[in-house]
Tab-separated table of C-alpha atoms in Angstrom:
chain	number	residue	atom	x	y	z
I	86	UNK	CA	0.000	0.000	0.000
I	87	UNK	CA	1.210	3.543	-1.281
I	88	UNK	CA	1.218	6.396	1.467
I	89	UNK	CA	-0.973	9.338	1.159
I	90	UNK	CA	1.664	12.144	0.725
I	91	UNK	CA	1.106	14.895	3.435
I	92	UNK	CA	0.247	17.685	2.315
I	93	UNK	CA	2.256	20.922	2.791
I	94	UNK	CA	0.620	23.102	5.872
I	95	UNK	CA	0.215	27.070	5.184
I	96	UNK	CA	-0.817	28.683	8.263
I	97	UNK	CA	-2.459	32.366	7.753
I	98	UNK	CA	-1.745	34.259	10.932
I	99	UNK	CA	-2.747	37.682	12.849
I	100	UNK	CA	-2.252	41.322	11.188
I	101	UNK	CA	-0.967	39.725	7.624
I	102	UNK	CA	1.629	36.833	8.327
I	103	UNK	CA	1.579	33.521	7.635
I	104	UNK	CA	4.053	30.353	7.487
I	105	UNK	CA	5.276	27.322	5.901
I	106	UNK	CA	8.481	25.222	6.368
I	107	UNK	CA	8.798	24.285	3.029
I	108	UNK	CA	11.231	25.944	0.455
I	109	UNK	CA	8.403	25.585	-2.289
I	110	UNK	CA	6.525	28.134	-0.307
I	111	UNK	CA	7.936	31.609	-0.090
I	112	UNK	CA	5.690	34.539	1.936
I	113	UNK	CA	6.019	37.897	2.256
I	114	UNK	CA	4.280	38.996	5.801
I	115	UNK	CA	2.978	42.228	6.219
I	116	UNK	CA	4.883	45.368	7.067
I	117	UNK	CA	4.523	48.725	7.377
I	118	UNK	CA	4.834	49.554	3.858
I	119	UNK	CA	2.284	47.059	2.964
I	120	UNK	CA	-0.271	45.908	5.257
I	121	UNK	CA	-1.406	42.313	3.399
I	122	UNK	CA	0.817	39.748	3.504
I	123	UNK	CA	1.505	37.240	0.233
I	124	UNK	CA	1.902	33.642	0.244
I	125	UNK	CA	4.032	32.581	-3.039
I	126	UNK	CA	3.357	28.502	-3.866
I	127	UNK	CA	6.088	27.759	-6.646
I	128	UNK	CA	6.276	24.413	-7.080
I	129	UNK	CA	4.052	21.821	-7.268
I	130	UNK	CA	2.386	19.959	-4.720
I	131	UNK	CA	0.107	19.418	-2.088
I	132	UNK	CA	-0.409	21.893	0.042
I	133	UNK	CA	-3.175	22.609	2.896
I	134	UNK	CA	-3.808	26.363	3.905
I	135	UNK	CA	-5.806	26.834	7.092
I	136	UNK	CA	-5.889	29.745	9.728
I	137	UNK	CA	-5.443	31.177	13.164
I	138	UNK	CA	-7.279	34.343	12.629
I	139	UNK	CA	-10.438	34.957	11.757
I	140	UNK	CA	-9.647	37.029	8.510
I	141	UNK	CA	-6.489	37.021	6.746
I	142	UNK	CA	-5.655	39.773	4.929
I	143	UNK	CA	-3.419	38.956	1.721
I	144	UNK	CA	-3.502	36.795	-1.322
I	145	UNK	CA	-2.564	33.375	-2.016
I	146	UNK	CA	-0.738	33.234	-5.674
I	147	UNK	CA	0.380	29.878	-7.460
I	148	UNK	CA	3.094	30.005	-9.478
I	149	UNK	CA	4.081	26.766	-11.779
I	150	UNK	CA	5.465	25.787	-15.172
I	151	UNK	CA	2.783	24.299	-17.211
I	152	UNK	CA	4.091	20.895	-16.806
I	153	UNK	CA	3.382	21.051	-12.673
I	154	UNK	CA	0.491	19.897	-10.905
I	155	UNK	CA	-0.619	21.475	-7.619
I	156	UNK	CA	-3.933	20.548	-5.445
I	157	UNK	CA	-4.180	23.278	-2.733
I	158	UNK	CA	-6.827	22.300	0.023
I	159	UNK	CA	-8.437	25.267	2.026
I	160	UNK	CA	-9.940	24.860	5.026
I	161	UNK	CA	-12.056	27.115	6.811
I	162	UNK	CA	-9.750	30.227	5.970
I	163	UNK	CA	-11.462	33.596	5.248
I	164	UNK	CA	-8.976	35.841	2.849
I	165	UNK	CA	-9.580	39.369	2.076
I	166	UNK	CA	-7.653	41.944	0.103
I	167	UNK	CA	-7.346	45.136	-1.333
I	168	UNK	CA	-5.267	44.075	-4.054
I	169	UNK	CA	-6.605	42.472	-7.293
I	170	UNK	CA	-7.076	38.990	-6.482
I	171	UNK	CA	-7.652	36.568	-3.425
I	172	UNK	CA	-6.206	34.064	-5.801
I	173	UNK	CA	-3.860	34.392	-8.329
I	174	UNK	CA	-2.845	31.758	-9.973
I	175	UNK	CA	-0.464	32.394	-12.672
I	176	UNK	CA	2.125	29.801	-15.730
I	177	UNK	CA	5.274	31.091	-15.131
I	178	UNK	CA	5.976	29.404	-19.021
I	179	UNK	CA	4.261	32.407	-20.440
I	180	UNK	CA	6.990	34.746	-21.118
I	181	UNK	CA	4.799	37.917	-22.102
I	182	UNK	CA	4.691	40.000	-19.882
I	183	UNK	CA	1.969	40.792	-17.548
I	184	UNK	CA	0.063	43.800	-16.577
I	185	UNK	CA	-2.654	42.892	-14.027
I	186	UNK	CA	-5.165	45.934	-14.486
I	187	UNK	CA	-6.862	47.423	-11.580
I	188	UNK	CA	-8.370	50.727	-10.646
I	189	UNK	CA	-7.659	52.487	-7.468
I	190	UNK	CA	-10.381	51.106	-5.047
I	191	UNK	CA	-11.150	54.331	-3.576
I	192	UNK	CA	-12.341	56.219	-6.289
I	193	UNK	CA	-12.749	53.140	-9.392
I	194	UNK	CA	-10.508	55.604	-11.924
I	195	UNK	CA	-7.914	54.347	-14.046
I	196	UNK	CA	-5.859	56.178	-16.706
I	197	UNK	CA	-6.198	53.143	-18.949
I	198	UNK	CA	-8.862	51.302	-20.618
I	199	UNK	CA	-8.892	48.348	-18.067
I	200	UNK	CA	-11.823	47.167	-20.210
I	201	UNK	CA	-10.490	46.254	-23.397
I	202	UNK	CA	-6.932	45.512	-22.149
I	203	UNK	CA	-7.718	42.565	-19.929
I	204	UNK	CA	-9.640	41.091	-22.514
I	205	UNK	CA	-6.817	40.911	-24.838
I	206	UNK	CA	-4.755	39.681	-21.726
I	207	UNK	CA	-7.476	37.064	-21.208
I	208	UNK	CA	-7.498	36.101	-25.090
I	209	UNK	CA	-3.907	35.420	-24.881
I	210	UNK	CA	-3.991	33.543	-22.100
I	211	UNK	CA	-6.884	31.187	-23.526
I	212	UNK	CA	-4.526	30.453	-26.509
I	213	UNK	CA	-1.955	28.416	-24.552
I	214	UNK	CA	-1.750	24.718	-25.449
I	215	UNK	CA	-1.006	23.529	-22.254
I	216	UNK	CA	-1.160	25.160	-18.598
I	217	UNK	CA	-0.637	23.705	-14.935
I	218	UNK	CA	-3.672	20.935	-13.488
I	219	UNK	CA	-4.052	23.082	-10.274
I	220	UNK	CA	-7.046	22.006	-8.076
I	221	UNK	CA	-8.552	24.065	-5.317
I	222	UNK	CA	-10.827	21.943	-2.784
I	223	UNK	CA	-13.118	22.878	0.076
I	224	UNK	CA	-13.823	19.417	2.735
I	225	UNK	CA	-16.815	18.534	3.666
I	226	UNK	CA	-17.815	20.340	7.056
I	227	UNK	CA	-15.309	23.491	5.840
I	228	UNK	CA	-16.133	27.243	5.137
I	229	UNK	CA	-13.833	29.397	3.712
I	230	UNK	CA	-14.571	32.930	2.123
I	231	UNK	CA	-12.588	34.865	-0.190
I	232	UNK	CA	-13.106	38.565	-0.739
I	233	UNK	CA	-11.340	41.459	-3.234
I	234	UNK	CA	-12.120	45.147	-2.042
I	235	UNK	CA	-10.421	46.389	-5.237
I	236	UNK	CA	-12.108	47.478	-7.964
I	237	UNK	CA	-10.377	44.843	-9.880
I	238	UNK	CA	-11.984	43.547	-13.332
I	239	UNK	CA	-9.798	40.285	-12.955
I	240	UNK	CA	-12.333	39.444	-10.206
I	241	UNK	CA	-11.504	37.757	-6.940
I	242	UNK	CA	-9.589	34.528	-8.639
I	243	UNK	CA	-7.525	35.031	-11.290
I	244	UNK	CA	-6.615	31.900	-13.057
I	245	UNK	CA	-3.729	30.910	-15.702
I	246	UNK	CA	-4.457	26.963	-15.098
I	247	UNK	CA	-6.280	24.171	-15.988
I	248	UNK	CA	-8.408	24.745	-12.911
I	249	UNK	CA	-10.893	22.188	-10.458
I	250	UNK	CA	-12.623	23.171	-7.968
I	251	UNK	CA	-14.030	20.368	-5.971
I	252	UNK	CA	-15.308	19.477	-2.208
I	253	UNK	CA	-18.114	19.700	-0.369
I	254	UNK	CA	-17.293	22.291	1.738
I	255	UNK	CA	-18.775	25.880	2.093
I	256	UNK	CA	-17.441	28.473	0.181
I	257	UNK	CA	-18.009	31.992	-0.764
I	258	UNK	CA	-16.500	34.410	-3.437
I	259	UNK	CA	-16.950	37.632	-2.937
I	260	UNK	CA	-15.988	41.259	-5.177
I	261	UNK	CA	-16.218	44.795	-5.086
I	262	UNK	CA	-18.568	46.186	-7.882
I	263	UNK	CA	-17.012	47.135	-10.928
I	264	UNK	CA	-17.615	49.843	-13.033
């Protein structure tokens, strides 16, 4: 009989921090000069994020080549951010370069034409042959919420992947209105 591998554990603490022993996992806590921490998985894996606080404020961003496979398990976390996305999850094999449009929260005004340039960001994504398996789950008896206070048009997940979202668990995603 084969093992279950165990997963990875991302703990999401007070005021922004978070942490994880494993050198696949690189975060950024909170500081003065920015108030949200970041959790950076870049490598694939399993990994399980829960929490010690009852909102974490941050985002959770995947990074892997399009030949990794990552299942990230989330249980009863609450995320919530003022950046773009809860979730990003991003193919570091794309080579163009990125410009993840948002508007300034406060007032929704943006120099650009956020409109029309994330859909051509979104178009060019959608053209890629292959992409990472990534797989988000939710257990059963589990309820996690996830919540962008941008004014992002990228929405509160972001996703690069060949994406599953599975479980029977609770969960709730939640954006600012966009204009």
């Amino acid at each position: 009989t084969t093992a279950k591998p165990v997963p990875t554990p991302i703990v999401l603490k007070k005021n922004g921090k978070a942490s994880c022993k494993s050198a696949n996992v690189t975060i950024y806590n909170a500081s003065l000069s920015d108030p949200q921490g970041t959790v950076y998985i870049e490598k694939g894996g399993d990994y399980l994020v829960t929490s010690q606080t009852g909102t974490w404020h941050g985002q959770i961003i995947i990074k892997l080549k399009n030949t990794e496979t990552a299942s990230v398990r989330f249980e009863n976390v609450n995320i919530e951010t003022s950046k773009a996305n809860a979730i990003r999850i991003l193919d570091t094999s794309i080579k163009a370069e990125r410009t993840f449009i948002e508007a300034d929260a406060a007032t929704g005004d943006s120099d650009i034409d956020t409109d029309n340039a994330l859909r051509d960001e979104m178009k060019d994504v959608s053209k890629n042959a292959s992409a990472p398996d990534v797989s988000l789950s939710f257990p059963t008896g589990t309820t996690s919420t996830f919540k962008t206070n941008a004014n992002a048009l990228s929405g509160v997940l972001y996703n690069e992947s060949k994406l599953t979202i599975k479980g029977n668990g609770y969960v709730t995603f939640t954006a600012k209105e966009n204009r």
